[in-house]
Amino acid sequence: MKSVWLTVLLLLPLSLQAEQLLEQAQQQSEALTSEAVAAQQRIDLLDDATRAALTEYRQASTQAEALTEYSERMQQLVQTQAAEIASLQQQIDSVADTQREMVPLIRRMIESLDAFVALDLPFLLEEREERIARLQALLVEPEVSVAELYRRVLEAYQIESDYGRTLEAWRGPLGEGEQQRVVEFLRVGRLMLFYQSLDGQQQGYWDTAQGQWQVLPSSYRRALDQGMAIARNEQTPQLLRLPMPVVSAEVTP
């Protein structure tokens, strides 16, 4: 019996030692497991950081390419605009030269128009001379552009041109001083200019060759009345028996 207890007593230290070793082994295993988990977490964090850095790099690279392309397009645009500016400057210089050349031309056009009115049939002289005077005033007005002045001159020429294609009647003064009286005028284009007294007793026409008024026979009274009615749209157009200037044909050898 004693030998049995002795054997048990001898085995107890060995069992305790084994348990201690097992416990130490478990602790070491748990520590290794914790370290492995921590290492894996560090690896995962590094992997996430790497992916994030790679994503940022790709985004930065894409943005850099876009900025480079944008910069090249801006350079091309700047070059194109510089060429356009140079072209516009050339056009501006050309316009300035043209304007300097246009002013003497416009002046001659106004002078020609003034001379033409002076030699033309003496109708609506006050209105026509006033129009020419306005053009002459605009010619020395610095705020009026050459384009506007040229437009106004062409407009005056168009008005004068229209006179040659129209039939017009109006009432106005004839003569000067004590001899002045109010009569009815009839203009047939630029061919003839007639007048008739308000009572219809006197008729006449402008003699371009003589530069004065000539008397017409009373037989033209009816034709003049009809002409004035047609000019005022009071009567339908019809053939008028009125004296017209003789047209002479010159044969060129």
mmCIF file of N, CA and C in Angstrom, residues 8 10-11 25 76 123 131-132 146 151 203 214 221 228 242 245:
data_model
loop_
_atom_site.group_PDB
_atom_site.id
_atom_site.type_symbol
_atom_site.label_atom_id
_atom_site.label_comp_id
_atom_site.label_asym_id
_atom_site.label_seq_id
_atom_site.Cartn_x
_atom_site.Cartn_y
_atom_site.Cartn_z
ATOM 1 N N VAL A 8 2.093 7.187 -6.588
ATOM 2 C CA VAL A 8 1.197 8.332 -6.886
ATOM 3 C C VAL A 8 1.899 9.625 -6.599
ATOM 4 N N LEU A 10 4.984 10.160 -6.628
ATOM 5 C CA LEU A 10 6.042 10.404 -7.585
ATOM 6 C C LEU A 10 5.474 10.907 -8.916
ATOM 7 N N LEU A 11 4.284 10.427 -9.246
ATOM 8 C CA LEU A 11 3.679 10.806 -10.528
ATOM 9 C C LEU A 11 3.053 12.189 -10.498
ATOM 10 N N ALA A 25 1.959 25.861 -23.828
ATOM 11 C CA ALA A 25 1.809 25.644 -25.270
ATOM 12 C C ALA A 25 0.544 26.321 -25.797
ATOM 13 N N GLN A 76 -4.139 75.791 -79.304
ATOM 14 C CA GLN A 76 -4.641 75.875 -80.679
ATOM 15 C C GLN A 76 -5.662 76.996 -80.816
ATOM 16 N N PHE A 123 -38.729 122.020 -110.068
ATOM 17 C CA PHE A 123 -39.850 121.552 -109.257
ATOM 18 C C PHE A 123 -39.345 121.186 -107.860
ATOM 19 N N ARG A 131 -32.449 119.087 -98.974
ATOM 20 C CA ARG A 131 -31.885 117.748 -98.851
ATOM 21 C C ARG A 131 -30.373 117.769 -99.137
ATOM 22 N N ILE A 132 -29.987 118.518 -100.163
ATOM 23 C CA ILE A 132 -28.568 118.619 -100.503
ATOM 24 C C ILE A 132 -27.810 119.372 -99.408
ATOM 25 N N VAL A 146 -18.778 107.240 -92.251
ATOM 26 C CA VAL A 146 -18.717 107.288 -93.708
ATOM 27 C C VAL A 146 -19.821 106.419 -94.305
ATOM 28 N N ARG A 151 -24.825 106.099 -97.261
ATOM 29 C CA ARG A 151 -26.213 105.636 -97.353
ATOM 30 C C ARG A 151 -27.173 106.792 -97.608
ATOM 31 N N GLN A 203 -52.379 128.687 -118.472
ATOM 32 C CA GLN A 203 -51.550 127.476 -118.448
ATOM 33 C C GLN A 203 -50.168 127.814 -118.994
ATOM 34 N N GLN A 214 -43.147 129.331 -120.339
ATOM 35 C CA GLN A 214 -43.811 129.712 -121.575
ATOM 36 C C GLN A 214 -45.309 129.458 -121.428
ATOM 37 N N ARG A 221 -56.148 123.015 -121.264
ATOM 38 C CA ARG A 221 -56.706 123.056 -119.908
ATOM 39 C C ARG A 221 -57.271 121.695 -119.502
ATOM 40 N N MET A 228 -53.630 116.173 -113.605
ATOM 41 C CA MET A 228 -53.574 116.419 -112.168
ATOM 42 C C MET A 228 -54.457 115.444 -111.408
ATOM 43 N N LEU A 242 -50.552 116.256 -124.220
ATOM 44 C CA LEU A 242 -49.786 117.384 -123.705
ATOM 45 C C LEU A 242 -48.517 117.544 -124.545
ATOM 46 N N PRO A 245 -41.173 117.572 -125.122
ATOM 47 C CA PRO A 245 -39.982 118.095 -125.791
ATOM 48 C C PRO A 245 -39.612 117.218 -126.996
#
